[in-house]
Amino acid sequence: MDINIVIGIIVVLILVVAVRRFVGVASGKKGCCSDEGTGVSTCNTAKAPEVAAPKDQDESHYPYVATYEIGGMTCENCVRHVTAALDSVPGTWATVTLAGGQARVRSKSPLDVDAYRKAVESAGYRLLA
């Protein structure tokens, strides 16, 4: 067999795996802990950003509330990362749940979906709705 054919086959296989991974992450079906059937967790165990929960947790002080779907969360470590990312937006208090992949965002000022989207994406996840 010609070496060029072998190299071509290897390159195609690598591309197929890369595209499958990209589509899975982009669609929200795979996240930091997707093991792709290898049995080895690839969870992002990096420490979540050091953002303390808001001191003011009186819901009456947060007149603006919305629930967003978050893509890519697969474990409690993901929840911590997304919570810290959302809480880093000034005037925001977020509660994130793994079940259903949702974030309840409370804000003292009108909701800024673009700021939430940027914060979530900077943590490696997706704000879907």
PDB file of C-alpha atoms in Angstrom:
ATOM      1  CA  MET A   1       0.000   0.000   0.000  1.00  0.00           C
ATOM      2  CA  ASP A   2       1.302   3.433  -0.902  1.00  0.00           C
ATOM      3  CA  ILE A   3       2.400   5.572   2.093  1.00  0.00           C
ATOM      4  CA  ASN A   4       0.393   8.530   0.754  1.00  0.00           C
ATOM      5  CA  ILE A   5      -2.797   6.494   0.944  1.00  0.00           C
ATOM      6  CA  VAL A   6      -2.052   5.471   4.534  1.00  0.00           C
ATOM      7  CA  ILE A   7      -1.352   9.078   5.537  1.00  0.00           C
ATOM      8  CA  GLY A   8      -4.524  10.200   3.760  1.00  0.00           C
ATOM      9  CA  ILE A   9      -6.619   7.646   5.650  1.00  0.00           C
ATOM     10  CA  ILE A  10      -5.122   8.751   8.985  1.00  0.00           C
ATOM     11  CA  VAL A  11      -5.817  12.415   8.220  1.00  0.00           C
ATOM     12  CA  VAL A  12      -9.429  11.640   7.261  1.00  0.00           C
ATOM     13  CA  LEU A  13      -9.955   9.671  10.494  1.00  0.00           C
ATOM     14  CA  ILE A  14      -8.556  12.520  12.586  1.00  0.00           C
ATOM     15  CA  LEU A  15     -10.826  15.000  10.801  1.00  0.00           C
ATOM     16  CA  VAL A  16     -13.892  12.804  11.365  1.00  0.00           C
ATOM     17  CA  VAL A  17     -13.176  12.592  15.105  1.00  0.00           C
ATOM     18  CA  ALA A  18     -12.541  16.348  15.326  1.00  0.00           C
ATOM     19  CA  VAL A  19     -15.741  17.228  13.471  1.00  0.00           C
ATOM     20  CA  ARG A  20     -17.816  14.852  15.634  1.00  0.00           C
ATOM     21  CA  ARG A  21     -16.387  16.414  18.794  1.00  0.00           C
ATOM     22  CA  PHE A  22     -16.993  19.952  17.513  1.00  0.00           C
ATOM     23  CA  VAL A  23     -20.595  19.193  16.519  1.00  0.00           C
ATOM     24  CA  GLY A  24     -21.263  17.526  19.886  1.00  0.00           C
ATOM     25  CA  VAL A  25     -19.927  20.460  21.877  1.00  0.00           C
ATOM     26  CA  ALA A  26     -21.587  23.062  19.648  1.00  0.00           C
ATOM     27  CA  SER A  27     -24.955  21.322  19.925  1.00  0.00           C
ATOM     28  CA  GLY A  28     -24.720  21.052  23.712  1.00  0.00           C
ATOM     29  CA  LYS A  29     -24.664  17.242  23.666  1.00  0.00           C
ATOM     30  CA  LYS A  30     -21.092  17.050  24.923  1.00  0.00           C
ATOM     31  CA  GLY A  31     -19.243  19.103  27.475  1.00  0.00           C
ATOM     32  CA  CYS A  32     -16.131  19.099  29.574  1.00  0.00           C
ATOM     33  CA  CYS A  33     -16.708  15.557  30.840  1.00  0.00           C
ATOM     34  CA  SER A  34     -17.535  13.819  27.573  1.00  0.00           C
ATOM     35  CA  ASP A  35     -15.479  10.665  27.481  1.00  0.00           C
ATOM     36  CA  GLU A  36     -16.509   9.666  23.940  1.00  0.00           C
ATOM     37  CA  GLY A  37     -16.888   6.044  25.065  1.00  0.00           C
ATOM     38  CA  THR A  38     -13.293   5.730  26.267  1.00  0.00           C
ATOM     39  CA  GLY A  39     -14.246   5.352  29.912  1.00  0.00           C
ATOM     40  CA  VAL A  40     -11.791   8.120  30.792  1.00  0.00           C
ATOM     41  CA  SER A  41     -13.272  11.347  32.108  1.00  0.00           C
ATOM     42  CA  THR A  42     -11.918  14.454  30.447  1.00  0.00           C
ATOM     43  CA  CYS A  43     -13.631  16.719  32.954  1.00  0.00           C
ATOM     44  CA  ASN A  44     -12.236  20.195  33.270  1.00  0.00           C
ATOM     45  CA  THR A  45     -11.195  19.962  36.894  1.00  0.00           C
ATOM     46  CA  ALA A  46      -9.634  23.398  36.890  1.00  0.00           C
ATOM     47  CA  LYS A  47     -10.745  25.410  39.855  1.00  0.00           C
ATOM     48  CA  ALA A  48     -13.749  27.609  39.181  1.00  0.00           C
ATOM     49  CA  PRO A  49     -13.027  31.335  39.117  1.00  0.00           C
ATOM     50  CA  GLU A  50     -12.828  32.926  42.537  1.00  0.00           C
ATOM     51  CA  VAL A  51     -16.090  34.851  42.509  1.00  0.00           C
ATOM     52  CA  ALA A  52     -17.947  34.807  45.799  1.00  0.00           C
ATOM     53  CA  ALA A  53     -21.694  34.411  45.751  1.00  0.00           C
ATOM     54  CA  PRO A  54     -23.367  37.795  46.042  1.00  0.00           C
ATOM     55  CA  LYS A  55     -23.676  38.919  49.650  1.00  0.00           C
ATOM     56  CA  ASP A  56     -27.130  40.280  48.915  1.00  0.00           C
ATOM     57  CA  GLN A  57     -29.322  37.221  48.464  1.00  0.00           C
ATOM     58  CA  ASP A  58     -32.621  38.897  49.201  1.00  0.00           C
ATOM     59  CA  GLU A  59     -34.716  38.078  46.133  1.00  0.00           C
ATOM     60  CA  SER A  60     -36.810  41.231  46.601  1.00  0.00           C
ATOM     61  CA  HIS A  61     -33.697  43.264  45.677  1.00  0.00           C
ATOM     62  CA  TYR A  62     -33.539  41.584  42.253  1.00  0.00           C
ATOM     63  CA  PRO A  63     -36.573  42.730  40.236  1.00  0.00           C
ATOM     64  CA  TYR A  64     -35.386  41.207  36.958  1.00  0.00           C
ATOM     65  CA  VAL A  65     -35.408  37.417  36.652  1.00  0.00           C
ATOM     66  CA  ALA A  66     -34.938  35.053  33.725  1.00  0.00           C
ATOM     67  CA  THR A  67     -34.160  31.392  33.194  1.00  0.00           C
ATOM     68  CA  TYR A  68     -31.642  30.410  30.520  1.00  0.00           C
ATOM     69  CA  GLU A  69     -30.672  27.044  29.106  1.00  0.00           C
ATOM     70  CA  ILE A  70     -26.943  26.333  29.368  1.00  0.00           C
ATOM     71  CA  GLY A  71     -25.236  23.945  26.957  1.00  0.00           C
ATOM     72  CA  GLY A  72     -22.234  21.800  27.715  1.00  0.00           C
ATOM     73  CA  MET A  73     -22.692  21.204  31.453  1.00  0.00           C
ATOM     74  CA  THR A  74     -22.185  17.596  32.451  1.00  0.00           C
ATOM     75  CA  CYS A  75     -21.138  17.670  36.120  1.00  0.00           C
ATOM     76  CA  GLU A  76     -21.222  19.730  39.312  1.00  0.00           C
ATOM     77  CA  ASN A  77     -17.842  21.220  38.415  1.00  0.00           C
ATOM     78  CA  CYS A  78     -19.504  22.637  35.281  1.00  0.00           C
ATOM     79  CA  VAL A  79     -22.263  24.081  37.480  1.00  0.00           C
ATOM     80  CA  ARG A  80     -19.676  25.849  39.658  1.00  0.00           C
ATOM     81  CA  HIS A  81     -17.943  27.319  36.605  1.00  0.00           C
ATOM     82  CA  VAL A  82     -21.177  28.628  35.073  1.00  0.00           C
ATOM     83  CA  THR A  83     -22.422  29.982  38.414  1.00  0.00           C
ATOM     84  CA  ALA A  84     -19.164  31.849  38.985  1.00  0.00           C
ATOM     85  CA  ALA A  85     -19.216  33.202  35.430  1.00  0.00           C
ATOM     86  CA  LEU A  86     -22.754  34.547  35.756  1.00  0.00           C
ATOM     87  CA  ASP A  87     -22.182  35.907  39.264  1.00  0.00           C
ATOM     88  CA  SER A  88     -19.210  37.866  37.902  1.00  0.00           C
ATOM     89  CA  VAL A  89     -21.621  40.093  35.948  1.00  0.00           C
ATOM     90  CA  PRO A  90     -22.246  43.122  38.212  1.00  0.00           C
ATOM     91  CA  GLY A  91     -25.609  43.127  40.004  1.00  0.00           C
ATOM     92  CA  THR A  92     -26.287  39.498  39.133  1.00  0.00           C
ATOM     93  CA  TRP A  93     -27.103  36.496  41.310  1.00  0.00           C
ATOM     94  CA  ALA A  94     -27.365  33.146  39.523  1.00  0.00           C
ATOM     95  CA  THR A  95     -28.549  29.717  40.564  1.00  0.00           C
ATOM     96  CA  VAL A  96     -27.450  26.993  38.155  1.00  0.00           C
ATOM     97  CA  THR A  97     -28.752  23.429  38.102  1.00  0.00           C
ATOM     98  CA  LEU A  98     -27.322  20.453  36.296  1.00  0.00           C
ATOM     99  CA  ALA A  99     -30.741  18.790  35.981  1.00  0.00           C
ATOM    100  CA  GLY A 100     -32.218  20.433  32.925  1.00  0.00           C
ATOM    101  CA  GLY A 101     -29.064  22.498  32.377  1.00  0.00           C
ATOM    102  CA  GLN A 102     -30.631  25.737  33.473  1.00  0.00           C
ATOM    103  CA  ALA A 103     -29.513  28.976  35.053  1.00  0.00           C
ATOM    104  CA  ARG A 104     -31.893  31.216  36.957  1.00  0.00           C
ATOM    105  CA  VAL A 105     -30.472  34.707  36.738  1.00  0.00           C
ATOM    106  CA  ARG A 106     -31.609  37.505  39.022  1.00  0.00           C
ATOM    107  CA  SER A 107     -30.496  41.057  38.331  1.00  0.00           C
ATOM    108  CA  LYS A 108     -30.769  44.419  40.039  1.00  0.00           C
ATOM    109  CA  SER A 109     -30.812  46.135  36.642  1.00  0.00           C
ATOM    110  CA  PRO A 110     -32.426  45.183  33.316  1.00  0.00           C
ATOM    111  CA  LEU A 111     -31.201  41.821  32.070  1.00  0.00           C
ATOM    112  CA  ASP A 112     -28.132  41.985  29.806  1.00  0.00           C
ATOM    113  CA  VAL A 113     -28.270  38.752  27.800  1.00  0.00           C
ATOM    114  CA  ASP A 114     -25.119  39.681  25.856  1.00  0.00           C
ATOM    115  CA  ALA A 115     -23.126  40.061  29.089  1.00  0.00           C
ATOM    116  CA  TYR A 116     -24.438  36.720  30.351  1.00  0.00           C
ATOM    117  CA  ARG A 117     -23.633  35.056  27.031  1.00  0.00           C
ATOM    118  CA  LYS A 118     -20.055  36.417  27.073  1.00  0.00           C
ATOM    119  CA  ALA A 119     -19.532  35.319  30.673  1.00  0.00           C
ATOM    120  CA  VAL A 120     -20.854  31.810  30.030  1.00  0.00           C
ATOM    121  CA  GLU A 121     -18.840  31.432  26.807  1.00  0.00           C
ATOM    122  CA  SER A 122     -15.664  32.640  28.520  1.00  0.00           C
ATOM    123  CA  ALA A 123     -16.151  29.764  30.987  1.00  0.00           C
ATOM    124  CA  GLY A 124     -16.386  27.321  28.058  1.00  0.00           C
ATOM    125  CA  TYR A 125     -20.149  26.761  27.916  1.00  0.00           C
ATOM    126  CA  ARG A 126     -23.070  28.056  25.853  1.00  0.00           C
ATOM    127  CA  LEU A 127     -26.072  30.143  26.756  1.00  0.00           C
ATOM    128  CA  LEU A 128     -28.689  28.553  24.493  1.00  0.00           C
ATOM    129  CA  ALA A 129     -31.882  30.410  25.304  1.00  0.00           C
TER     130      ALA A 129
END
